[in-house]
mmCIF file of C-alpha atoms in Angstrom:
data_model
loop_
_atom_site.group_PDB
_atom_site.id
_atom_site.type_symbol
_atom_site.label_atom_id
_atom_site.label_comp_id
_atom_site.label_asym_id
_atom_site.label_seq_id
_atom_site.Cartn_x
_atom_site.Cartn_y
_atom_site.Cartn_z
ATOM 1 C CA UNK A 1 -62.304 -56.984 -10.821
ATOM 2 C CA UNK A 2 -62.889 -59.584 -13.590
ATOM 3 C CA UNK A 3 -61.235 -58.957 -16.846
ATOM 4 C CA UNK A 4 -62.610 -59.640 -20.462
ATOM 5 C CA UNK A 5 -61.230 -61.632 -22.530
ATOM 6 C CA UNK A 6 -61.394 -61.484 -26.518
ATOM 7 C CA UNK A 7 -62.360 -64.587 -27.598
ATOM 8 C CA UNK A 8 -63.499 -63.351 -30.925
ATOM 9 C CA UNK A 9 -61.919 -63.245 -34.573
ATOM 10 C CA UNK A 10 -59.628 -60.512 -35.447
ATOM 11 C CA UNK A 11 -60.156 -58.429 -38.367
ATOM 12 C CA UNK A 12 -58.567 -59.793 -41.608
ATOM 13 C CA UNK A 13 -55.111 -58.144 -42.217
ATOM 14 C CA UNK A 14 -54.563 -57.251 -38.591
ATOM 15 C CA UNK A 15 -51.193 -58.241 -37.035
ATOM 16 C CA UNK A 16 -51.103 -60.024 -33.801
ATOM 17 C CA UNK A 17 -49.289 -57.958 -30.726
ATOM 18 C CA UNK A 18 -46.581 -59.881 -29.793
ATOM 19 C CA UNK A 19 -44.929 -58.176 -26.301
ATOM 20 C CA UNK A 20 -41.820 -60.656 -26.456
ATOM 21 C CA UNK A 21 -40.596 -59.240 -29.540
ATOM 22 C CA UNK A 22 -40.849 -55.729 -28.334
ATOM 23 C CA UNK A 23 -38.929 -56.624 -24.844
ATOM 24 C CA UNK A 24 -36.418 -58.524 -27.420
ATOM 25 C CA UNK A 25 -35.699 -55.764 -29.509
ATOM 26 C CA UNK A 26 -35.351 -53.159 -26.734
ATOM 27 C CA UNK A 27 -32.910 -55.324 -25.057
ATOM 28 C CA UNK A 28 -31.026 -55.699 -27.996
ATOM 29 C CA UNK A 29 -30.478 -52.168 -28.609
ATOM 30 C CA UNK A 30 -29.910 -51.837 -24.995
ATOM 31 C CA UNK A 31 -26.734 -53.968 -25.735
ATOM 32 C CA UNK A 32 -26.193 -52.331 -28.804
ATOM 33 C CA UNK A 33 -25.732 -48.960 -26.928
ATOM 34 C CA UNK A 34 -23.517 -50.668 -24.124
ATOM 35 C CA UNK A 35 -21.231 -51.928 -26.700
ATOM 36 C CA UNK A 36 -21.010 -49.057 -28.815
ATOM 37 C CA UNK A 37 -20.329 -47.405 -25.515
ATOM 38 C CA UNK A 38 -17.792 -50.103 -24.171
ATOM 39 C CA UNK A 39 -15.606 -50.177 -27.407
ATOM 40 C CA UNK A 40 -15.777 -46.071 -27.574
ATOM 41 C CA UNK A 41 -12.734 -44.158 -25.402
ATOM 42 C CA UNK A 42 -11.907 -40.736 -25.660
ATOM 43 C CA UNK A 43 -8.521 -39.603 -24.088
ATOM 44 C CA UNK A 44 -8.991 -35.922 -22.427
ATOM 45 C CA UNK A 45 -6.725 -32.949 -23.710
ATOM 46 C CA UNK A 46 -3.061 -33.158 -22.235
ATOM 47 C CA UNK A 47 -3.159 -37.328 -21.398
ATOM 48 C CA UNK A 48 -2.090 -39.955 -23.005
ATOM 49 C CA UNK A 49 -4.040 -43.199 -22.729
ATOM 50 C CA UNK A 50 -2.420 -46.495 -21.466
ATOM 51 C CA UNK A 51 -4.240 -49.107 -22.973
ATOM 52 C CA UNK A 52 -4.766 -52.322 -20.292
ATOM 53 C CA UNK A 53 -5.701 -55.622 -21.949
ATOM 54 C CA UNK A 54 -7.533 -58.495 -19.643
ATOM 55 C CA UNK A 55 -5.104 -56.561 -16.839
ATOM 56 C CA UNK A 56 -2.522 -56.461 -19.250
ATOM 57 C CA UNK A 57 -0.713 -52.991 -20.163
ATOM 58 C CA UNK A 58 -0.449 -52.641 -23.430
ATOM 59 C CA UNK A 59 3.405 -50.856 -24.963
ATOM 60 C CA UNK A 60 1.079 -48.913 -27.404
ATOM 61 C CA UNK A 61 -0.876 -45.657 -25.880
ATOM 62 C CA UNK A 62 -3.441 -43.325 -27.152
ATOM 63 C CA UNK A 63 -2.717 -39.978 -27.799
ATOM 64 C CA UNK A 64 -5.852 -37.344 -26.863
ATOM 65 C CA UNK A 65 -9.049 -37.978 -28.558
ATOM 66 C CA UNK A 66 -11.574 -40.645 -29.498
ATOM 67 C CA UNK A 67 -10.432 -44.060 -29.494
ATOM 68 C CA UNK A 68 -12.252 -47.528 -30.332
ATOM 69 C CA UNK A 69 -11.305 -50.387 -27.836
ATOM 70 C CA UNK A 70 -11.948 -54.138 -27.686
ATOM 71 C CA UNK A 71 -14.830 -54.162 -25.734
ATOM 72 C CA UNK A 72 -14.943 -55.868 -22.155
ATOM 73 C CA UNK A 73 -11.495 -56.912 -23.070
ATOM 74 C CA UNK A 74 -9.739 -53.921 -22.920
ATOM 75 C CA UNK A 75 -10.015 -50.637 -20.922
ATOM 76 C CA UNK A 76 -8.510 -47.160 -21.043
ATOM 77 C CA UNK A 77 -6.242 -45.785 -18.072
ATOM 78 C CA UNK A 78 -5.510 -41.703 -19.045
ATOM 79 C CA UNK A 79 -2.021 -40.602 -17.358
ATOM 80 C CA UNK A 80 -1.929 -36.686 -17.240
ATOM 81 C CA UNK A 81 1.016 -35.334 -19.238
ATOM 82 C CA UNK A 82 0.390 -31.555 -18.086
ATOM 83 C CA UNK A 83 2.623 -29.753 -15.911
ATOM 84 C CA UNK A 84 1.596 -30.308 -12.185
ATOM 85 C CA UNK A 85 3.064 -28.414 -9.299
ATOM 86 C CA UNK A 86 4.591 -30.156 -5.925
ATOM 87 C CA UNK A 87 5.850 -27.863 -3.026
ATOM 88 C CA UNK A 88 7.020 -29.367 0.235
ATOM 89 C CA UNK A 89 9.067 -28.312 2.955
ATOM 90 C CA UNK A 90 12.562 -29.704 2.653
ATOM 91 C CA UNK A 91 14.801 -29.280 6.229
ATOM 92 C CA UNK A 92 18.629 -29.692 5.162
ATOM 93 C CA UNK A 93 22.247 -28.802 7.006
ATOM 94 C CA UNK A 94 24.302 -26.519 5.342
ATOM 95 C CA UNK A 95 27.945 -26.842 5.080
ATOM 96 C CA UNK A 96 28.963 -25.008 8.010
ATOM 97 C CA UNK A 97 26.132 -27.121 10.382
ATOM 98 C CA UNK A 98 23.845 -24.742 10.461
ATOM 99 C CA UNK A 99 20.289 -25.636 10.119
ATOM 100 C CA UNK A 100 18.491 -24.630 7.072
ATOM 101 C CA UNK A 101 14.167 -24.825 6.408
ATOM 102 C CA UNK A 102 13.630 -24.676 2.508
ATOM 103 C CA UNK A 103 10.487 -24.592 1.145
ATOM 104 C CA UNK A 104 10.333 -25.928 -2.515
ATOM 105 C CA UNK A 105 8.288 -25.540 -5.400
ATOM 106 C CA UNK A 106 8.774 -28.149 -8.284
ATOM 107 C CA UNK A 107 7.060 -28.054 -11.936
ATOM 108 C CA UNK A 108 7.479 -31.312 -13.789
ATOM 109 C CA UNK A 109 5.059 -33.352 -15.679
ATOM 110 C CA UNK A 110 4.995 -36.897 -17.384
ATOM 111 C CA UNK A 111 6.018 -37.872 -20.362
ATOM 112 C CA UNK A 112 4.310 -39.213 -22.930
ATOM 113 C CA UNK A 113 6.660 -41.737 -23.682
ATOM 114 C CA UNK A 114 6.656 -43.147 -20.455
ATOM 115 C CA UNK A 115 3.049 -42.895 -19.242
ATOM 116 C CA UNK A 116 2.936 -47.045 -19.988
ATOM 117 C CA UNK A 117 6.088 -47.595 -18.023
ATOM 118 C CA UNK A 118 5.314 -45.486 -15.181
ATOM 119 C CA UNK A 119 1.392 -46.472 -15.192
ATOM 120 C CA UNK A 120 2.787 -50.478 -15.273
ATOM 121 C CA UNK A 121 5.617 -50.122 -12.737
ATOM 122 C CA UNK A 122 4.548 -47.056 -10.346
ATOM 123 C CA UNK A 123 1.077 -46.634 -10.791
ATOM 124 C CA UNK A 124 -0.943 -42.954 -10.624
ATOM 125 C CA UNK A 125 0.782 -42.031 -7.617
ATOM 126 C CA UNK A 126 4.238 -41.430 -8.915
ATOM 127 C CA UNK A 127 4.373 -38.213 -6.817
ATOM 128 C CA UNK A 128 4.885 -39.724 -3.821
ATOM 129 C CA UNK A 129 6.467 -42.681 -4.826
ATOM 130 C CA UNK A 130 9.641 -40.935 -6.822
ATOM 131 C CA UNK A 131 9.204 -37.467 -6.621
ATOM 132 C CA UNK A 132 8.955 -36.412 -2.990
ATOM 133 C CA UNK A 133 11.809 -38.452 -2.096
ATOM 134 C CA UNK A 134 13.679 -37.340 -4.818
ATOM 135 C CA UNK A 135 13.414 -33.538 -3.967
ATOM 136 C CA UNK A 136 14.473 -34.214 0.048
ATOM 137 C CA UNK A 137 17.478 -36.416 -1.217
ATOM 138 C CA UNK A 138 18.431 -33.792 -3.867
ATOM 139 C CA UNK A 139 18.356 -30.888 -1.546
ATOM 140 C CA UNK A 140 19.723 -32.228 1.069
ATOM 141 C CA UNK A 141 22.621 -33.658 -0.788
ATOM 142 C CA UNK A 142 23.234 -29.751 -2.644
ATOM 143 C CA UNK A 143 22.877 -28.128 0.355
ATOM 144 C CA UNK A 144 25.752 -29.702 2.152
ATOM 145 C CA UNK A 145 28.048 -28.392 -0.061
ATOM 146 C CA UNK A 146 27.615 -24.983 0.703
ATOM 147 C CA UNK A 147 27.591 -22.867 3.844
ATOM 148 C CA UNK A 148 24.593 -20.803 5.451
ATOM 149 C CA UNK A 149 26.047 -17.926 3.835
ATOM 150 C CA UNK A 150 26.915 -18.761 0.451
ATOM 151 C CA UNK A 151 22.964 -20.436 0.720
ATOM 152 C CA UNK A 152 21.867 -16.621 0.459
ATOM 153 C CA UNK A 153 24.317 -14.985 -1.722
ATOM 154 C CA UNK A 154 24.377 -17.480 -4.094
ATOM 155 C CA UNK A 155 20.473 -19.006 -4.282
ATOM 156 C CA UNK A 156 20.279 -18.842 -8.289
ATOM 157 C CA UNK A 157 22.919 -21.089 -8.463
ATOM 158 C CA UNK A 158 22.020 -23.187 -5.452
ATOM 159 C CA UNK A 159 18.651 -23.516 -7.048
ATOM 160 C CA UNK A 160 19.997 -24.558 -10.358
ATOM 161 C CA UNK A 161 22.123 -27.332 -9.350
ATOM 162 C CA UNK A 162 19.211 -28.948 -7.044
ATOM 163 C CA UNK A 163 17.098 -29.046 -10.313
ATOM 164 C CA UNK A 164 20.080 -30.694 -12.080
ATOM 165 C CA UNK A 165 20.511 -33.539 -9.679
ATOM 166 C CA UNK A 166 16.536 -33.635 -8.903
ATOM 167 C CA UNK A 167 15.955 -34.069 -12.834
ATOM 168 C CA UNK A 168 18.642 -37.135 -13.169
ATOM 169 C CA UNK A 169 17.009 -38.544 -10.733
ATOM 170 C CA UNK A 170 13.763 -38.602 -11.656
ATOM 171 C CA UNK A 171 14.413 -38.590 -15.691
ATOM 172 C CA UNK A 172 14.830 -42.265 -15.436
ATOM 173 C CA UNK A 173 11.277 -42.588 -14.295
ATOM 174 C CA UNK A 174 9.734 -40.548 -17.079
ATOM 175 C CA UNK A 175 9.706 -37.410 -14.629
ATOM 176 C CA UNK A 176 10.532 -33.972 -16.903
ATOM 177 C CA UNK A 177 11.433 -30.821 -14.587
ATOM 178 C CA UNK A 178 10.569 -28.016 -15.962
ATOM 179 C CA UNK A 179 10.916 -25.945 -13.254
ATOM 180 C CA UNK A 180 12.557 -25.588 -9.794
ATOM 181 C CA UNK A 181 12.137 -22.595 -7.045
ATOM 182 C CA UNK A 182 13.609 -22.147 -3.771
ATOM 183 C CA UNK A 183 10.650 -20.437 -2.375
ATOM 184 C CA UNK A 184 11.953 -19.507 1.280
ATOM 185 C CA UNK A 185 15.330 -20.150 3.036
ATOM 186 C CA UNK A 186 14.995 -20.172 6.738
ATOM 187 C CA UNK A 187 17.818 -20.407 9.549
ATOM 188 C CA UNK A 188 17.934 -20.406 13.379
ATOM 189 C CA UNK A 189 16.993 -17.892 15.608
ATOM 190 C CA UNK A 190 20.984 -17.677 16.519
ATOM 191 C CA UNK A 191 22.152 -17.651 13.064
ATOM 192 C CA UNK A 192 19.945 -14.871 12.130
ATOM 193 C CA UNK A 193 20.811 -12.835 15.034
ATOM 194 C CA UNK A 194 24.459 -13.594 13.914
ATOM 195 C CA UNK A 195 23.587 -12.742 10.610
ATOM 196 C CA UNK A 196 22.239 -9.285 11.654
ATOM 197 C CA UNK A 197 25.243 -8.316 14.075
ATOM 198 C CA UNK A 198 28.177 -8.937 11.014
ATOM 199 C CA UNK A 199 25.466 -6.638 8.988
ATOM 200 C CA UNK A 200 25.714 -4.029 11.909
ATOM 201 C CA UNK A 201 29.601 -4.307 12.098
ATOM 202 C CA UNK A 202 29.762 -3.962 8.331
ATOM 203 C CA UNK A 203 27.471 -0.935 8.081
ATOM 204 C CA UNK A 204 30.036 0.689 10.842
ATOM 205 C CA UNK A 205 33.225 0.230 9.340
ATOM 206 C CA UNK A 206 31.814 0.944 6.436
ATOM 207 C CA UNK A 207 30.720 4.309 7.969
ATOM 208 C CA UNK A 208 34.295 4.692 9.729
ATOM 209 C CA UNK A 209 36.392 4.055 6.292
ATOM 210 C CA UNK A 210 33.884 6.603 4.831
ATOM 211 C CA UNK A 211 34.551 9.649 7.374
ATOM 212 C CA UNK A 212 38.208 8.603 7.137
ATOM 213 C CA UNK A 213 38.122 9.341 4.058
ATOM 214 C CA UNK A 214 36.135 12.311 3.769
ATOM 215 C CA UNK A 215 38.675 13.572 6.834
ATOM 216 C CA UNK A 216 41.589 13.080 4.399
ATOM 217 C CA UNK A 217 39.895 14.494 1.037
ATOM 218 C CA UNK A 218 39.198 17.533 3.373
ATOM 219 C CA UNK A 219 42.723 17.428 4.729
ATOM 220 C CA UNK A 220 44.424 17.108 1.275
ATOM 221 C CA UNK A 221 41.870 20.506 0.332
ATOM 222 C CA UNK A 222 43.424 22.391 3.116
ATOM 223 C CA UNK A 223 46.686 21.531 2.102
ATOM 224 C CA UNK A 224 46.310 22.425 -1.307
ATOM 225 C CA UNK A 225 44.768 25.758 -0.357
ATOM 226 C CA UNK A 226 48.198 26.256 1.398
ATOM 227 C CA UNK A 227 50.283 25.447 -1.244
ATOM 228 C CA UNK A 228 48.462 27.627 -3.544
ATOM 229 C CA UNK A 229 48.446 30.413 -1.095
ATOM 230 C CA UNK A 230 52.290 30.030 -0.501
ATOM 231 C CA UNK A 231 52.284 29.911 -4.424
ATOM 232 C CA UNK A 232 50.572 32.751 -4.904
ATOM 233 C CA UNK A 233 52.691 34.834 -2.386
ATOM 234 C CA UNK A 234 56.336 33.856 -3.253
ATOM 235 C CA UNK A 235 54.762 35.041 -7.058
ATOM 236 C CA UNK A 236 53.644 38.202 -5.802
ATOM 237 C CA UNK A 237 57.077 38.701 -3.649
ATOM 238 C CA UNK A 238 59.194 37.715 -7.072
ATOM 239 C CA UNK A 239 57.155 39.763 -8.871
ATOM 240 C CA UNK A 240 57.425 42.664 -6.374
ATOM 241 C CA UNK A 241 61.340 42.235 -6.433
ATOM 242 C CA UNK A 242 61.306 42.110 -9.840
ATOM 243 C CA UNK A 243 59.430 45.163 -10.649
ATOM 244 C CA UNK A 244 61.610 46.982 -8.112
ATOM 245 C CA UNK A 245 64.757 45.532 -10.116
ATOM 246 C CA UNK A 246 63.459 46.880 -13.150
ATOM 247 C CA UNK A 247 62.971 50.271 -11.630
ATOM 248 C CA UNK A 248 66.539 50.303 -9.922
ATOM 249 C CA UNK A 249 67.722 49.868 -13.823
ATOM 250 C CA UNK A 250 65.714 51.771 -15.169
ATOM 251 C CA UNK A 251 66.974 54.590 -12.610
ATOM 252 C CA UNK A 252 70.715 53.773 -12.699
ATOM 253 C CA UNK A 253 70.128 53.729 -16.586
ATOM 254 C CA UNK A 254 68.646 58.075 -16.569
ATOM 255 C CA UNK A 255 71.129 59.169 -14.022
ATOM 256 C CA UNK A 256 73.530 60.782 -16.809
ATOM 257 C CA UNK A 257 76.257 63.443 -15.753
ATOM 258 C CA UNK A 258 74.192 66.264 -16.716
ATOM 259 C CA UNK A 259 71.609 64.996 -14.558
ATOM 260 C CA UNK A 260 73.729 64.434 -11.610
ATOM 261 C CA UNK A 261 74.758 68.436 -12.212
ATOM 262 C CA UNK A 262 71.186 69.020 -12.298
ATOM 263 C CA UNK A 263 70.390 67.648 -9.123
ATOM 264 C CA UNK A 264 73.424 69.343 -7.601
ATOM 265 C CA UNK A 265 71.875 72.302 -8.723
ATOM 266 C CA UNK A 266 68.442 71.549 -7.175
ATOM 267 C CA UNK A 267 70.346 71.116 -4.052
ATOM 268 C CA UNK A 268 72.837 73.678 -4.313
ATOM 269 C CA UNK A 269 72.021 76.764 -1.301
ATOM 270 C CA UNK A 270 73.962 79.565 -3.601
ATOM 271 C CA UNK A 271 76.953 80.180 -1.462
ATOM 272 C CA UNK A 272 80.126 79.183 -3.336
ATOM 273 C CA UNK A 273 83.049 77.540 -2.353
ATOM 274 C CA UNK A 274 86.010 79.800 -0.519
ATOM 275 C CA UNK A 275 88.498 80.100 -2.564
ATOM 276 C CA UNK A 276 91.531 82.473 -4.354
ATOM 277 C CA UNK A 277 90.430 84.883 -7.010
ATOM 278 C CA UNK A 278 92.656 83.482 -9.334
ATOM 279 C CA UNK A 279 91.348 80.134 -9.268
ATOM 280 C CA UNK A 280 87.875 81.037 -9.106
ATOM 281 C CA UNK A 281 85.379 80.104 -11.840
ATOM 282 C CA UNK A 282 81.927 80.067 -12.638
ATOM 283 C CA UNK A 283 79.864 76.556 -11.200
ATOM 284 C CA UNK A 284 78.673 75.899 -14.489
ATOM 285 C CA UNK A 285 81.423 75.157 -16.113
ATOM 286 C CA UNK A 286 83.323 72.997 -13.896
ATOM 287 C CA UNK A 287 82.996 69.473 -13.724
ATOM 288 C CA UNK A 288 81.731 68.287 -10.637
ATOM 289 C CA UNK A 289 84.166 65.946 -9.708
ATOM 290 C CA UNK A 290 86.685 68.919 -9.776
ATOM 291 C CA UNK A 291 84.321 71.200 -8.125
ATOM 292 C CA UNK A 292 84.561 68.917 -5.128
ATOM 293 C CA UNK A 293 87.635 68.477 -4.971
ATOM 294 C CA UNK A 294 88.684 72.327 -5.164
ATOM 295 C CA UNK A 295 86.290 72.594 -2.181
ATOM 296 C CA UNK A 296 88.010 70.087 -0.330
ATOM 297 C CA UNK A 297 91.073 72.012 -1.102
ATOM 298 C CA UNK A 298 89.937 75.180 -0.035
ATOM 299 C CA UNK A 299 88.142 73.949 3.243
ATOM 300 C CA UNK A 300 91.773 71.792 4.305
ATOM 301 C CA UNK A 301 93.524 75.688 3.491
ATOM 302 C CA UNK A 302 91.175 77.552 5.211
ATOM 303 C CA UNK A 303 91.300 79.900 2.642
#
């Protein structure tokens, strides 16, 4: 299809369209942009940004935030400084040989004083570079010094002094632990079953010392109850004596002469004594001592 061409004049005051400029000028903000863009960084929340220089690490960082850079010259490596968690299985021997499966749970994070060091001499994967074989090392070397047993009755402090030696070891690196959990403790099938039978043999004696015990609190009641039955008898006995004591006094104390007479009397069957007129004399009057013996007298007479 043929084109036209405009040959003709253009109208006075009318500007001549020029596409080079146009193509110019859009490239030129194009570049604008990408170096706006290029000397613009922006460190996310909880990094710090390690500043690299032609492939050079800088010693000064960027804390979080927007951040202008030299651009094309230098670049902007972020290095999280949040707490991150790592949890591993870490097999050990205990003290006593026995085989022990820990799983462990470590919180730690980076520092932001050290994100440049670390970046320069570790690189982003500082995990497995210091801190995995940091944690076997460390919990192997803790649990050696105790055995299976004192492993479970004493995790807290088990636990506490495999964050101590895990967090010298990694401090040096720029490493911060800010928290270490023994998650699980696991033995053999052998020590377990051990384990369970001393449990057993415990829970027995500790049932045999028990009905002992309860034998010789019931024992001790018994005896007691005998004591203060035996008590309580002899008291009633003494007191029994005692009250017949009293009455014997009291008795011996009322039986006066007149009431001896009296009691003669009461017994007396009205017959007198044999004996000679002229020593006879009324009952009454006579004392009883001499009655008797003038009856004596009179029965050894046979008067």
């Amino acid at each position: 299809m043929a084109q036209t061409v405009f040959t003709g004049n253009l109208p006075k005051g009318a500007k001549t369209f020029k596409p080079g400029k146009i193509i110019g000028a859009g490239c030129a903000a194009i570049a604008a942009i990408i170096l706006i863009a290029s000397a613009a960084a922006v460190v996310p929340a909880g990094h710090t940004g390690v500043v690299v220089t032609l492939g050079k690490v800088s010693e000064s960082t960027m804390s979080e935030g927007f951040h202008l850079k030299i651009p094309f010259v230098q670049s902007v490596e972020t290095v999280s400084n949040q707490i991150q968690v790592y949890e591993v299985d870490a097999p050990a021997v205990s003290k006593d040989l026995q085989t022990v499966s820990s799983t462990i749970a470590v919180n730690y994070r980076v520092q932001s004083a050290a994100s440049a060091e670390i970046y320069r001499n570790i690189g982003s994967d500082y995990q497995a570079v210091v801190l995995m074989p940091a944690v076997q090392e460390s919990v192997k070397s803790v649990t050696a010094r105790y055995t299976a047993e004192q492993l479970i009755t004493e995790r807290s402090a088990v636990g506490e002094e495999i964050k101590e030696n895990l967090a010298y070891k990694v401090g040096e690196y720029g490493l911060l632990i800010e928290k270490f959990n023994i998650v699980n403790f696991d033995f053999s099938a052998e020590f377990n079953a051990a384990i369970e039978q001393k449990q057993v043999a415990e829970q027995n004696l500790l049932k045999t010392q028990t009905e002992q015990e309860q034998a010789i609190v019931i024992a001790e009641a018994e005896a007691k109850k005998k004591v203060i039955a035996a008590e309580a008898e002899a008291e009633a006995i003494m007191a029994q004596a005692q009250a017949q004591a009293d009455a014997n006094q009291l008795l011996n104390d009322s039986l006066t002469e007149l009431v001896l007479q009296n009691k003669m009397l009461e017994q007396w069957d009205g017959q007198l004594p044999m004996v000679n007129g002229s020593d006879s004399s009324l009952l009454l009057g006579l004392d009883v001592n001499e009655v008797a013996k003038k009856t004596e007298t009179s029965t050894s007479t046979g008067e």
